[in-house]
Coordinates of C-alpha atoms and ligand atoms in Angstrom, one line a residue:
M1 CA 132.5 81.9 110.6
P2 CA 129.0 83.0 109.6
R3 CA 128.5 84.6 106.2
P4 CA 130.0 88.0 106.5
I5 CA 126.9 90.1 105.7
Q6 CA 125.5 92.3 108.5
A7 CA 123.2 95.3 109.1
T8 CA 123.7 97.9 111.7
I9 CA 121.0 100.1 113.1
H10 CA 122.4 103.4 114.4
T11 CA 120.7 104.5 117.6
E12 CA 122.4 107.9 117.7
A13 CA 121.3 108.7 114.2
L14 CA 117.7 107.9 115.0
R15 CA 118.0 110.3 118.0
H16 CA 119.5 113.0 115.7
N17 CA 116.9 112.7 112.9
L18 CA 114.1 112.9 115.5
A19 CA 115.8 116.1 116.7
Q20 CA 115.8 117.4 113.2
V21 CA 112.1 116.7 112.7
R22 CA 111.4 118.5 115.9
A23 CA 113.4 121.4 114.8
A24 CA 111.3 121.8 111.7
A25 CA 108.1 122.2 113.9
P26 CA 109.1 122.8 117.5
D27 CA 105.5 123.3 118.8
A28 CA 104.1 120.2 117.3
R29 CA 104.0 116.6 118.8
V30 CA 105.6 113.8 116.9
W31 CA 104.1 110.4 116.2
G32 CA 107.1 108.2 115.4
V33 CA 105.9 106.0 112.6
V34 CA 107.1 102.5 113.2
K35 CA 105.0 100.5 110.9
A36 CA 106.5 97.7 108.8
N37 CA 108.7 96.7 111.7
A38 CA 110.1 100.3 111.9
Y39 CA 110.7 100.5 108.2
G40 CA 112.7 97.2 108.4
H41 CA 114.9 98.4 111.2
G42 CA 113.1 96.4 113.9
I43 CA 110.8 97.9 116.4
E44 CA 112.9 96.7 119.4
R45 CA 116.0 98.0 117.8
V46 CA 114.7 101.5 117.2
Y47 CA 113.0 101.9 120.5
E48 CA 115.9 103.3 122.4
G49 CA 116.7 105.9 119.7
L50 CA 113.0 106.9 119.3
R51 CA 111.7 106.9 122.9
G52 CA 111.8 110.7 122.8
V53 CA 108.7 110.7 120.4
D54 CA 105.3 111.7 121.8
G55 CA 103.7 108.5 120.4
F56 CA 104.3 105.7 118.1
A57 CA 102.1 105.2 115.1
L58 CA 101.8 101.8 113.2
L59 CA 99.1 99.7 111.7
D60 CA 99.6 96.1 112.8
M61 CA 98.1 94.9 116.1
A62 CA 101.0 92.6 116.8
E63 CA 103.5 95.5 116.4
A64 CA 101.3 97.6 118.8
E65 CA 101.6 94.8 121.4
R66 CA 105.4 94.7 120.8
V67 CA 105.6 98.4 121.5
R68 CA 103.7 98.0 124.7
A69 CA 105.8 95.0 125.7
L70 CA 108.9 97.3 125.5
G71 CA 107.3 99.4 128.3
W72 CA 105.8 102.3 126.3
R73 CA 102.9 103.7 128.3
G74 CA 102.4 106.8 126.0
P75 CA 100.1 107.1 123.0
I76 CA 100.1 104.4 120.2
L77 CA 98.0 105.2 117.0
L78 CA 96.7 102.6 114.6
L79 CA 97.0 104.4 111.4
E80 CA 94.5 102.2 109.5
G81 CA 92.3 101.6 112.5
V82 CA 90.8 98.3 113.2
F83 CA 90.2 95.5 110.7
E84 CA 87.6 93.5 112.7
P85 CA 85.6 93.8 115.9
R86 CA 88.0 91.9 118.1
D87 CA 90.7 94.4 117.3
L88 CA 88.7 96.9 119.3
E89 CA 89.2 94.6 122.4
L90 CA 92.9 94.9 122.1
C91 CA 92.5 98.6 121.7
S92 CA 90.7 98.7 124.9
R93 CA 93.1 96.5 126.6
L94 CA 96.2 98.2 125.4
G95 CA 94.9 101.7 125.3
L96 CA 95.4 102.1 121.6
W97 CA 94.2 105.2 119.7
H98 CA 92.9 104.3 116.3
A99 CA 92.1 105.9 113.0
V100 CA 88.5 105.7 111.8
H101 CA 88.3 105.9 108.0
C102 CA 85.0 104.2 107.1
E103 CA 81.5 103.6 108.2
A104 CA 82.2 99.9 108.9
Q105 CA 84.7 101.0 111.5
I106 CA 82.0 103.2 113.2
D107 CA 79.5 100.3 113.1
M108 CA 82.0 98.1 114.9
L109 CA 82.6 100.8 117.6
A110 CA 79.0 101.2 118.1
V111 CA 78.5 97.7 119.3
H112 CA 81.8 97.5 121.1
K113 CA 81.7 96.9 124.9
T114 CA 84.3 99.0 126.7
H115 CA 84.7 100.7 130.0
Q116 CA 87.3 103.1 128.6
P117 CA 86.1 105.2 125.8
H118 CA 88.5 105.3 122.8
R119 CA 90.5 108.2 121.4
V120 CA 90.0 108.2 117.6
F121 CA 91.5 109.9 114.6
L122 CA 88.7 110.5 112.0
K123 CA 90.4 110.3 108.6
M124 CA 89.4 112.4 105.7
N125 CA 89.9 111.5 102.1
S126 CA 91.1 115.0 101.0
G127 CA 92.2 113.8 97.5
M128 CA 94.6 110.9 97.8
N129 CA 91.7 108.4 97.4
R130 CA 92.9 105.7 99.5
L131 CA 91.5 105.6 103.0
G132 CA 89.1 108.2 104.5
F133 CA 85.7 109.8 104.5
A134 CA 85.0 112.0 101.5
P135 CA 84.7 115.6 102.6
S136 CA 80.9 115.5 102.0
A137 CA 80.5 112.6 104.4
Y138 CA 83.1 113.8 107.0
R139 CA 81.0 115.9 109.2
S140 CA 78.2 113.4 109.4
A141 CA 80.8 110.7 110.4
W142 CA 82.1 113.1 113.1
T143 CA 78.5 113.6 114.4
R144 CA 77.9 109.9 114.5
L145 CA 81.2 109.2 116.2
N146 CA 80.6 112.0 118.8
A147 CA 77.3 110.5 119.8
L148 CA 78.8 107.2 120.7
P149 CA 79.6 106.5 124.4
Q150 CA 82.5 104.2 123.2
V151 CA 84.3 107.3 121.8
D152 CA 86.3 109.8 123.9
E153 CA 88.1 112.6 122.0
I154 CA 87.9 112.8 118.2
S155 CA 91.0 114.1 116.4
L156 CA 91.1 115.0 112.7
M157 CA 93.5 113.7 110.1
T158 CA 94.4 113.4 106.5
H159 CA 97.2 112.3 104.4
F160 CA 99.0 113.9 101.4
S161 CA 99.6 112.4 98.1
D162 CA 102.2 115.0 96.9
A163 CA 104.0 116.5 99.8
D164 CA 107.3 115.4 98.2
G165 CA 106.6 116.7 94.8
A166 CA 105.6 119.5 92.5
R167 CA 101.9 119.3 93.0
G168 CA 102.3 120.0 96.6
I169 CA 99.7 119.9 99.4
A170 CA 97.7 123.2 99.0
H171 CA 94.8 121.5 97.1
Q172 CA 94.4 118.9 99.9
M173 CA 95.0 121.5 102.7
K174 CA 92.2 123.6 101.3
V175 CA 89.7 120.8 101.4
F176 CA 90.8 119.7 104.9
S177 CA 90.7 123.2 106.3
E178 CA 87.3 124.1 104.8
T179 CA 85.7 120.8 105.9
T180 CA 87.0 120.9 109.4
R181 CA 86.8 124.6 110.0
D182 CA 84.6 124.7 113.0
L183 CA 85.1 121.1 114.2
P184 CA 86.8 120.8 117.6
G185 CA 89.7 118.4 118.1
E186 CA 93.5 118.1 117.5
R187 CA 94.7 117.8 113.8
S188 CA 97.4 115.6 112.2
V189 CA 98.2 116.0 108.5
A190 CA 102.1 116.1 107.9
N191 CA 104.2 113.1 106.9
S192 CA 107.9 113.4 106.5
A193 CA 107.9 115.4 103.3
A194 CA 105.2 117.7 104.5
T195 CA 107.1 118.3 107.8
L196 CA 110.4 119.0 106.1
R197 CA 109.0 121.1 103.1
H198 CA 105.8 122.7 104.3
A199 CA 105.8 122.8 108.2
R200 CA 106.4 126.5 108.3
A201 CA 102.7 126.8 107.9
A202 CA 100.9 126.4 111.2
D203 CA 98.0 124.5 109.7
V204 CA 100.5 122.0 108.2
R205 CA 102.5 121.5 111.5
A206 CA 99.1 121.3 113.3
D207 CA 99.1 119.3 116.6
W208 CA 100.8 116.0 115.5
L209 CA 103.3 115.3 112.9
R210 CA 103.5 111.8 111.4
P211 CA 107.2 111.4 110.2
G212 CA 108.4 108.0 109.1
I213 CA 111.1 108.1 106.5
A214 CA 112.8 111.2 107.8
I215 CA 113.6 109.6 111.1
Y216 CA 115.1 106.7 109.2
G217 CA 117.6 109.1 107.6
S218 CA 116.3 108.9 103.9
A219 CA 115.1 112.0 102.1
P220 CA 111.3 111.8 101.2
D221 CA 112.0 114.0 98.1
F222 CA 115.2 112.5 96.8
P223 CA 116.7 113.4 94.3
E224 CA 115.4 117.0 94.5
H225 CA 116.9 117.0 98.0
S226 CA 119.4 114.6 99.7
A227 CA 119.3 113.4 103.2
A228 CA 122.4 115.6 103.9
H229 CA 120.3 118.6 102.6
W230 CA 117.7 117.9 105.4
G231 CA 120.4 117.2 107.9
L232 CA 119.4 113.5 108.2
Q233 CA 121.8 110.8 109.1
R234 CA 121.8 107.2 107.9
T235 CA 120.1 104.9 110.5
M236 CA 120.8 101.5 108.7
T237 CA 124.1 100.3 107.3
L238 CA 124.2 97.1 105.2
A239 CA 127.7 95.8 104.9
S240 CA 129.4 92.7 103.9
R241 CA 132.9 91.4 102.6
L242 CA 134.6 90.3 99.5
I243 CA 134.5 86.5 99.3
G244 CA 136.1 86.2 95.9
V245 CA 138.2 88.0 93.4
Q246 CA 138.4 87.4 89.6
D247 CA 140.9 88.7 87.0
L248 CA 139.1 89.4 83.7
K249 CA 140.6 89.6 80.3
P250 CA 138.9 91.9 77.7
G251 CA 135.8 90.2 76.4
D252 CA 135.2 88.1 79.5
T253 CA 131.7 88.5 81.0
V254 CA 130.3 88.5 84.6
G255 CA 127.4 86.7 86.1
Y256 CA 124.1 85.4 84.9
G257 CA 123.1 86.5 81.4
S258 CA 126.6 87.7 80.7
S259 CA 125.1 91.2 81.0
F260 CA 128.6 92.8 81.7
T261 CA 131.6 92.4 79.3
A262 CA 135.0 93.7 80.3
D263 CA 136.6 95.9 77.6
A264 CA 139.9 95.9 79.3
P265 CA 141.7 93.7 81.8
M266 CA 140.0 94.3 85.1
R267 CA 139.6 92.9 88.7
I268 CA 136.2 91.9 90.0
G269 CA 135.2 91.5 93.6
V270 CA 132.6 89.1 94.6
V271 CA 130.5 90.3 97.5
A272 CA 128.5 88.1 99.9
C273 CA 125.2 89.9 99.3
G274 CA 122.4 89.2 97.0
Y275 CA 118.7 89.6 96.4
A276 CA 117.8 87.0 99.1
D277 CA 119.4 89.6 101.6
G278 CA 117.2 92.3 100.3
Y279 CA 119.6 93.9 97.9
P280 CA 117.4 94.9 94.9
R281 CA 117.7 92.8 92.0
H282 CA 116.8 95.7 89.7
C283 CA 120.2 97.2 90.3
T284 CA 122.3 97.1 87.2
T285 CA 125.9 97.9 86.2
G286 CA 126.8 101.3 87.6
T287 CA 125.0 101.0 90.9
P288 CA 127.2 102.7 93.6
V289 CA 128.9 100.5 96.3
L290 CA 131.9 101.2 98.7
V291 CA 134.8 98.8 99.0
D292 CA 137.1 99.6 101.8
G293 CA 135.3 102.9 102.0
V294 CA 136.1 103.8 98.3
R295 CA 133.2 104.4 96.0
T296 CA 133.0 102.0 93.0
R297 CA 130.3 100.3 91.0
M298 CA 128.4 97.1 90.8
V299 CA 128.8 95.2 87.5
G300 CA 126.5 92.5 86.0
R301 CA 123.4 91.1 87.5
V302 CA 122.4 90.8 91.2
S303 CA 122.2 87.1 91.9
M304 CA 120.6 85.4 95.0
D305 CA 123.5 85.4 97.2
M306 CA 126.1 87.6 95.5
I307 CA 126.9 90.7 93.6
T308 CA 130.0 91.6 91.6
V309 CA 131.9 95.0 91.9
D310 CA 134.6 96.7 89.9
L311 CA 137.8 96.9 91.9
A312 CA 139.6 99.3 89.7
P313 CA 139.2 102.3 92.1
V314 CA 140.5 100.1 95.0
P315 CA 143.6 98.2 93.8
G316 CA 144.4 97.3 97.4
A317 CA 141.1 95.5 98.0
G318 CA 141.1 91.7 98.3
L319 CA 139.5 88.8 100.1
G320 CA 137.8 90.1 103.2
S321 CA 137.7 93.7 102.2
E322 CA 134.7 95.6 103.7
V323 CA 131.9 96.3 101.3
T324 CA 129.2 98.9 102.1
L325 CA 125.9 98.3 100.2
W326 CA 124.4 101.4 101.9
G327 CA 125.0 103.5 104.9
G328 CA 128.4 104.2 106.4
A329 CA 131.8 102.6 105.9
T330 CA 134.2 102.0 108.7
G331 CA 136.3 105.1 107.8
G332 CA 133.3 107.3 107.7
T333 CA 132.5 107.4 104.0
M334 CA 128.8 107.4 103.4
L335 CA 126.6 105.8 100.7
P336 CA 123.1 107.1 101.0
I337 CA 120.5 104.4 100.6
D338 CA 118.6 106.8 98.4
E339 CA 121.3 106.6 95.7
V340 CA 121.1 102.9 95.7
A341 CA 117.3 102.9 95.6
Q342 CA 117.4 105.3 92.6
A343 CA 119.7 102.9 90.7
A344 CA 117.1 100.3 91.4
G345 CA 114.2 102.4 90.2
T346 CA 112.7 102.5 93.6
V347 CA 112.8 104.5 96.9
G348 CA 114.8 104.2 100.2
Y349 CA 111.6 103.1 102.0
E350 CA 111.4 99.9 99.9
L351 CA 115.1 98.9 100.5
M352 CA 114.9 99.4 104.2
C353 CA 111.7 97.4 104.5
A354 CA 113.0 94.7 102.3
L355 CA 116.1 93.9 104.5
A356 CA 115.8 90.1 104.6
P357 CA 115.3 88.1 107.8
R358 CA 118.4 86.1 107.1
V359 CA 120.7 89.2 107.5
P360 CA 122.1 89.4 111.0
V361 CA 121.3 92.8 112.6
V362 CA 123.2 94.6 115.4
T363 CA 122.6 98.0 116.9
G364 CA 125.4 100.5 117.3
D365 CA 126.1 104.3 117.1
Ligands
PLP1 C1 103.5 105.7 106.5 C2 102.7 106.9 106.9 C3 103.2 108.1 107.4 C4 104.7 108.3 107.3 O1 105.1 108.6 106.1 P1 106.6 109.0 105.7 O2 106.5 109.3 104.2 O3 107.5 107.8 105.9 O4 107.0 110.1 106.5 C5 102.4 109.1 107.8 N1 101.1 109.0 107.8 C6 100.5 107.8 107.4 C7 98.9 107.7 107.4 C8 101.1 106.8 107.0 O5 100.6 105.7 106.5

């Protein structure tokens, strides 16, 4: 028998979450963001659930090839554009749309030989200070692109730093709107957080949304709001089983560094899941976990292949009992990935993306 850990990707939940995103902005088109191997879910595994999108957005050339290999003929957008001149050949061959965020990318386009002009998304740095043209350089970049025979339509995009938080998006929207006021072209500004929190505004919905995390069922603004608040369903379950049980006396300790000490007699379950499976090592005593669908807590340190859990709330549990690290248990109890991420001092995004290659993955509903 293989080691009993397994991840499940929930196709119906992907479909549901996409519908929730659409409901937030019914008149906008949706880029389903599938970078980082669909946030760790696997591009091939999410394809069925997400084929209702208007396009797929990602940033890795090999991933774009995989989307085309699945038979997708619609738009694909490279969110970071090309990295070297020969990437443009792939764009021409596969019909990829690409972001243009710096002069060097325009230089590459200017000497690119193609029969088919490219659709590009000109990116503005409206305040996040990662990629994009400064507002003062944006219009001249547009003019330069517009003069190139290699370029077809130019769309306009920017990215928010605080759509999930208190600072919000108004300061960046102002810069973007003022700089692009009389430029033609479709616009795309909203990630998941902007879509869920701010898409009532027409200029935020714009022409294309770019949701990622919301379609994977994690709240972009947890803990202010939960996934349930936004009507999102878990799309990944990580489950395993108990492979050992220990009875502790008061004063006994558990695991490396003896970081947990029993103050009373207690039963400890040993779970076949550790940091080599992608379970975050920063989780400490108290991190929520489900055993046979009952909520309990992790105790002690996360080791490479195992964690240890308190069986007090589940006296009937024993060898082989189902353990849900995040997602849904067999009986329907849920453990949001955002709660586990919070216990590890991180976000749901990182946990999904870190699911380790050694974990077998199945798709289901
Ligand atoms: C990753 C990414 C998104 C999606 O962000 P979420 O927070 O997952 O919705 C949107 N736009 C760009 C440019 C991105 O890099």
